[in-house]
């Protein structure tokens, strides 16, 4: 039992010694590293230049008394040691000069063969022909465009002229129709006037033969339809409207028959086979 305890104590002592030795080794290494860093930093730091002025003290005034021996001069400070200049870096070696480019030898192209010359001429001729064809086509298109525009303008002018002629024709036709109507109206008016004159002449002849009955009141009207021949001879007389006085109606009818043949019109076209005659006693 005592032997085991002793062995344990020896083992614990050995372990403690090893740990302490390791700590001391680390501390020494750290100190050495710090010293190296500090020494490198101190060597790189530039020292300030120290200037020292040397001057002699003023000489003392002469005394009549016995001169004292001169005091020894104070020790002069040692001049500062010059700081060694850092070594200058060596200049870089000169760069090698590039070699000048070698001249490229000119290679003369081979002379074209006859086939190549002929092919080139054929291509140039084909190109010229193509350009000429495109030029002709462009000129033809421009000419066609101009012709189309001219035709369009001509068609428009023709259409305008036709419209103008149609309007003028319509105007002339309307004017002719108006003139025809006016002429027809004038002719009808003249014919109506001539017919009225013809009827009045017939009525005047008949009235000359009427014997008015006595004591007829007012101015009654009697209307008769008379049928005659182209020679004016009367064929028939019919009473269309009575005047209301029988004696007057009969007197007029006798006068019509007595007036036969009736007078002829001045113009043959005014002859009427059927006549409608009106009579009033006071007209």
Short mmCIF file of C-alpha atoms in Angstrom, two decimals:
data_model
loop_
_atom_site.label_atom_id
_atom_site.label_comp_id
_atom_site.label_asym_id
_atom_site.label_seq_id
_atom_site.Cartn_x
_atom_site.Cartn_y
_atom_site.Cartn_z
CA UNK A 1 0.00 0.00 0.00
CA UNK A 2 2.78 2.45 0.86
CA UNK A 3 4.57 1.58 -2.37
CA UNK A 4 1.48 2.37 -4.47
CA UNK A 5 0.99 5.66 -2.72
CA UNK A 6 4.56 6.62 -3.29
CA UNK A 7 4.29 5.72 -6.95
CA UNK A 8 1.19 7.89 -7.27
CA UNK A 9 2.92 10.85 -5.63
CA UNK A 10 5.87 10.47 -7.96
CA UNK A 11 3.57 10.34 -10.97
CA UNK A 12 1.64 13.49 -9.90
CA UNK A 13 4.94 15.32 -9.28
CA UNK A 14 6.15 14.33 -12.76
CA UNK A 15 2.92 15.56 -14.39
CA UNK A 16 3.10 18.89 -12.55
CA UNK A 17 6.72 19.36 -13.62
CA UNK A 18 5.88 18.71 -17.25
CA UNK A 19 3.06 21.29 -17.24
CA UNK A 20 5.24 23.96 -15.64
CA UNK A 21 8.03 23.30 -18.16
CA UNK A 22 5.59 23.68 -21.06
CA UNK A 23 4.27 27.03 -19.69
CA UNK A 24 7.82 28.34 -19.23
CA UNK A 25 8.76 27.27 -22.78
CA UNK A 26 5.76 29.12 -24.25
CA UNK A 27 6.54 32.26 -22.21
CA UNK A 28 10.17 32.24 -23.36
CA UNK A 29 9.16 31.85 -26.99
CA UNK A 30 6.66 34.73 -26.71
CA UNK A 31 9.27 36.96 -25.12
CA UNK A 32 11.77 36.14 -27.83
CA UNK A 33 9.24 36.95 -30.58
CA UNK A 34 8.40 40.30 -28.86
CA UNK A 35 12.10 41.15 -28.65
CA UNK A 36 12.62 40.41 -32.34
CA UNK A 37 9.63 42.58 -33.31
CA UNK A 38 10.79 45.46 -31.09
CA UNK A 39 14.36 45.29 -32.36
CA UNK A 40 13.27 45.31 -36.00
CA UNK A 41 10.95 48.26 -35.37
CA UNK A 42 13.69 50.19 -33.52
CA UNK A 43 16.22 49.58 -36.29
CA UNK A 44 13.82 50.86 -38.97
CA UNK A 45 13.03 54.07 -37.07
CA UNK A 46 15.01 57.08 -38.29
CA UNK A 47 17.01 58.97 -35.65
CA UNK A 48 16.76 62.73 -35.47
CA UNK A 49 19.94 64.58 -36.32
CA UNK A 50 21.64 66.33 -33.38
CA UNK A 51 23.48 69.58 -34.01
CA UNK A 52 26.06 70.87 -31.47
CA UNK A 53 27.51 74.39 -31.48
CA UNK A 54 30.94 74.82 -30.02
CA UNK A 55 31.94 78.25 -28.73
CA UNK A 56 34.69 79.49 -26.36
CA UNK A 57 33.77 81.33 -23.18
CA UNK A 58 34.69 85.06 -23.01
CA UNK A 59 38.12 85.86 -21.75
CA UNK A 60 38.21 87.34 -18.24
CA UNK A 61 39.40 90.90 -17.74
CA UNK A 62 43.03 91.20 -16.66
CA UNK A 63 43.62 91.68 -12.95
CA UNK A 64 46.45 93.25 -11.33
CA UNK A 65 46.46 90.56 -8.79
CA UNK A 66 48.27 87.38 -9.20
CA UNK A 67 46.57 85.38 -11.85
CA UNK A 68 44.97 82.16 -10.89
CA UNK A 69 45.72 79.20 -12.98
CA UNK A 70 43.03 78.65 -15.64
CA UNK A 71 40.36 76.21 -14.86
CA UNK A 72 40.24 73.20 -17.05
CA UNK A 73 37.71 73.37 -19.90
CA UNK A 74 34.57 71.32 -19.51
CA UNK A 75 34.60 68.07 -21.37
CA UNK A 76 33.21 68.40 -24.90
CA UNK A 77 30.32 66.12 -25.79
CA UNK A 78 31.13 63.47 -28.26
CA UNK A 79 29.71 64.16 -31.73
CA UNK A 80 26.84 61.89 -32.71
CA UNK A 81 27.68 58.97 -34.77
CA UNK A 82 26.42 59.32 -38.34
CA UNK A 83 23.43 57.18 -39.10
CA UNK A 84 24.34 54.64 -41.70
CA UNK A 85 22.41 55.19 -44.89
CA UNK A 86 20.36 52.25 -46.09
CA UNK A 87 21.81 50.50 -49.09
CA UNK A 88 20.43 51.80 -52.39
CA UNK A 89 18.48 49.27 -54.38
CA UNK A 90 20.24 47.95 -57.37
CA UNK A 91 18.86 49.22 -60.69
CA UNK A 92 16.82 46.68 -62.60
CA UNK A 93 18.58 45.05 -65.47
CA UNK A 94 17.84 46.71 -68.86
CA UNK A 95 14.98 45.19 -70.81
CA UNK A 96 16.01 43.47 -74.00
CA UNK A 97 15.19 45.53 -77.09
CA UNK A 98 12.62 43.87 -79.37
CA UNK A 99 13.94 42.74 -82.65
CA UNK A 100 12.77 44.88 -85.61
CA UNK A 101 10.12 43.20 -87.75
CA UNK A 102 11.49 41.47 -90.69
CA UNK A 103 10.33 42.90 -94.01
CA UNK A 104 7.68 40.78 -95.63
CA UNK A 105 8.76 39.84 -99.08
CA UNK A 106 6.35 41.05 -101.77
CA UNK A 107 4.79 38.21 -103.63
CA UNK A 108 3.79 39.14 -107.13
CA UNK A 109 0.38 37.68 -108.02
CA UNK A 110 0.51 35.25 -110.86
CA UNK A 111 -0.58 36.59 -114.21
CA UNK A 112 -4.21 35.69 -114.99
CA UNK A 113 -4.76 33.08 -117.61
CA UNK A 114 -6.74 33.63 -120.81
CA UNK A 115 -9.67 31.67 -119.40
CA UNK A 116 -9.74 33.88 -116.31
CA UNK A 117 -9.53 37.03 -118.46
CA UNK A 118 -12.37 35.78 -120.65
CA UNK A 119 -14.47 34.85 -117.59
CA UNK A 120 -13.86 38.29 -116.05
CA UNK A 121 -14.81 40.02 -119.30
CA UNK A 122 -17.93 37.86 -119.53
CA UNK A 123 -18.92 38.75 -115.96
CA UNK A 124 -18.33 42.47 -116.59
CA UNK A 125 -20.42 42.26 -119.75
CA UNK A 126 -23.21 40.47 -117.86
CA UNK A 127 -23.07 43.11 -115.12
CA UNK A 128 -23.28 45.92 -117.69
CA UNK A 129 -26.20 44.17 -119.37
CA UNK A 130 -27.97 43.80 -116.01
CA UNK A 131 -27.46 47.49 -115.21
CA UNK A 132 -28.71 48.52 -118.65
CA UNK A 133 -31.77 46.26 -118.26
CA UNK A 134 -32.56 47.72 -114.83
CA UNK A 135 -32.17 51.22 -116.29
CA UNK A 136 -34.52 50.41 -119.20
CA UNK A 137 -37.02 48.82 -116.83
CA UNK A 138 -36.94 51.91 -114.58
CA UNK A 139 -37.40 54.22 -117.58
CA UNK A 140 -40.27 52.05 -118.84
CA UNK A 141 -41.95 52.15 -115.42
CA UNK A 142 -41.59 55.93 -115.33
CA UNK A 143 -43.00 56.21 -118.86
CA UNK A 144 -45.90 53.89 -117.98
CA UNK A 145 -46.56 55.94 -114.88
CA UNK A 146 -46.57 59.18 -116.89
CA UNK A 147 -48.83 57.61 -119.53
CA UNK A 148 -51.21 56.37 -116.84
CA UNK A 149 -51.36 59.79 -115.21
CA UNK A 150 -51.87 61.45 -118.62
CA UNK A 151 -54.62 58.96 -119.51
CA UNK A 152 -56.25 59.58 -116.15
CA UNK A 153 -56.20 63.34 -116.77
CA UNK A 154 -57.49 62.85 -120.32
CA UNK A 155 -60.30 60.59 -119.08
CA UNK A 156 -61.19 63.16 -116.47
CA UNK A 157 -61.23 65.95 -119.06
CA UNK A 158 -63.36 63.82 -121.38
CA UNK A 159 -65.74 62.94 -118.57
CA UNK A 160 -65.97 66.60 -117.56
CA UNK A 161 -66.60 67.59 -121.18
CA UNK A 162 -69.29 64.92 -121.51
CA UNK A 163 -70.92 66.05 -118.30
CA UNK A 164 -70.78 69.65 -119.49
CA UNK A 165 -72.22 68.69 -122.87
CA UNK A 166 -74.92 66.63 -121.18
CA UNK A 167 -75.82 69.55 -118.93
CA UNK A 168 -75.82 71.91 -121.89
CA UNK A 169 -77.97 69.47 -123.86
CA UNK A 170 -80.37 69.17 -120.95
CA UNK A 171 -80.47 72.94 -120.65
CA UNK A 172 -81.09 73.31 -124.40
CA UNK A 173 -83.73 70.60 -124.27
CA UNK A 174 -85.46 72.26 -121.33
CA UNK A 175 -85.26 75.63 -123.10
CA UNK A 176 -86.69 74.09 -126.30
CA UNK A 177 -89.43 72.45 -124.27
CA UNK A 178 -90.24 75.76 -122.63
CA UNK A 179 -90.24 77.46 -126.00
CA UNK A 180 -92.39 74.70 -127.46
CA UNK A 181 -94.81 74.97 -124.59
CA UNK A 182 -94.84 78.72 -124.89
CA UNK A 183 -95.31 78.46 -128.62
CA UNK A 184 -98.00 75.83 -128.21
CA UNK A 185 -99.63 77.92 -125.55
CA UNK A 186 -99.46 80.94 -127.82
CA UNK A 187 -100.77 78.86 -130.71
CA UNK A 188 -103.52 77.45 -128.54
CA UNK A 189 -104.33 80.95 -127.38
CA UNK A 190 -104.35 82.21 -130.97
CA UNK A 191 -106.39 79.21 -132.07
CA UNK A 192 -108.78 79.68 -129.15
CA UNK A 193 -109.10 83.34 -130.04
CA UNK A 194 -109.71 82.51 -133.70
CA UNK A 195 -112.24 79.84 -132.67
CA UNK A 196 -113.99 82.35 -130.40
CA UNK A 197 -114.15 84.81 -133.29
CA UNK A 198 -115.59 82.07 -135.53
CA UNK A 199 -118.23 81.17 -132.89
CA UNK A 200 -119.08 84.81 -132.33
CA UNK A 201 -119.65 85.31 -136.05
CA UNK A 202 -121.97 82.31 -136.11
CA UNK A 203 -123.78 83.57 -133.01
CA UNK A 204 -124.09 87.05 -134.53
CA UNK A 205 -125.73 85.63 -137.69
CA UNK A 206 -128.12 83.53 -135.64
CA UNK A 207 -129.02 86.42 -133.29
CA UNK A 208 -129.99 88.50 -136.32
CA UNK A 209 -132.71 85.93 -137.02
CA UNK A 210 -134.05 85.67 -133.40
CA UNK A 211 -137.46 87.19 -132.78
CA UNK A 212 -137.64 87.88 -129.03
CA UNK A 213 -140.96 87.07 -127.38
CA UNK A 214 -142.62 89.96 -125.52
CA UNK A 215 -142.39 90.45 -121.78
CA UNK A 216 -139.22 88.21 -121.30
CA UNK A 217 -137.86 88.66 -117.78
CA UNK A 218 -134.15 88.87 -117.04
CA UNK A 219 -131.36 87.54 -119.20
CA UNK A 220 -131.78 83.74 -119.26
CA UNK A 221 -129.29 81.54 -121.14
CA UNK A 222 -130.16 78.82 -123.66
CA UNK A 223 -127.51 76.32 -124.87
CA UNK A 224 -127.79 74.38 -128.17
CA UNK A 225 -125.75 71.60 -129.84
CA UNK A 226 -125.49 72.19 -133.57
CA UNK A 227 -124.36 69.58 -136.12
CA UNK A 228 -123.12 71.02 -139.45
CA UNK A 229 -121.43 69.97 -142.65
CA UNK A 230 -118.07 71.35 -143.89
CA UNK A 231 -120.08 73.57 -146.19
CA UNK A 232 -121.79 75.16 -143.18
CA UNK A 233 -125.19 73.59 -143.79
CA UNK A 234 -126.90 72.67 -140.52
CA UNK A 235 -127.99 69.04 -140.16
CA UNK A 236 -129.45 69.01 -136.65
CA UNK A 237 -130.12 71.32 -133.68
CA UNK A 238 -130.63 70.02 -130.14
CA UNK A 239 -131.45 72.02 -126.97
CA UNK A 240 -128.90 71.14 -124.28
CA UNK A 241 -129.96 73.66 -121.65
CA UNK A 242 -133.25 75.53 -121.58
CA UNK A 243 -133.41 79.18 -120.63
CA UNK A 244 -136.64 78.55 -118.74
CA UNK A 245 -138.61 80.49 -121.31
CA UNK A 246 -140.00 78.12 -123.90
CA UNK A 247 -140.87 80.87 -126.33
CA UNK A 248 -137.29 82.13 -126.24
CA UNK A 249 -135.88 78.61 -126.71
CA UNK A 250 -138.10 78.00 -129.77
CA UNK A 251 -137.29 81.43 -131.25
CA UNK A 252 -133.53 80.71 -130.98
CA UNK A 253 -133.92 77.23 -132.52
CA UNK A 254 -135.82 78.68 -135.52
CA UNK A 255 -133.15 81.36 -135.93
CA UNK A 256 -130.38 78.66 -136.01
CA UNK A 257 -132.08 76.71 -138.74
CA UNK A 258 -132.72 79.91 -140.68
CA UNK A 259 -128.99 80.91 -140.52
CA UNK A 260 -127.93 77.79 -142.49
CA UNK A 261 -125.43 77.64 -144.11
CA UNK A 262 -123.28 78.99 -141.30
CA UNK A 263 -120.23 81.13 -142.04
CA UNK A 264 -116.94 79.22 -142.65
CA UNK A 265 -113.81 79.83 -140.55
CA UNK A 266 -110.87 81.74 -142.02
CA UNK A 267 -108.62 78.76 -141.30
CA UNK A 268 -109.83 75.31 -142.28
CA UNK A 269 -108.35 73.82 -139.10
CA UNK A 270 -110.84 75.82 -137.03
CA UNK A 271 -113.84 74.02 -138.52
CA UNK A 272 -115.86 72.12 -135.93
CA UNK A 273 -118.53 69.65 -136.98
CA UNK A 274 -120.17 69.83 -133.55
CA UNK A 275 -120.78 73.30 -132.16
CA UNK A 276 -122.01 74.30 -128.71
CA UNK A 277 -123.73 77.71 -128.96
CA UNK A 278 -124.95 79.85 -126.04
CA UNK A 279 -127.55 82.63 -126.36
CA UNK A 280 -128.91 85.29 -124.02
CA UNK A 281 -131.55 87.85 -125.00
CA UNK A 282 -129.63 90.86 -123.65
CA UNK A 283 -126.16 89.96 -125.00
#
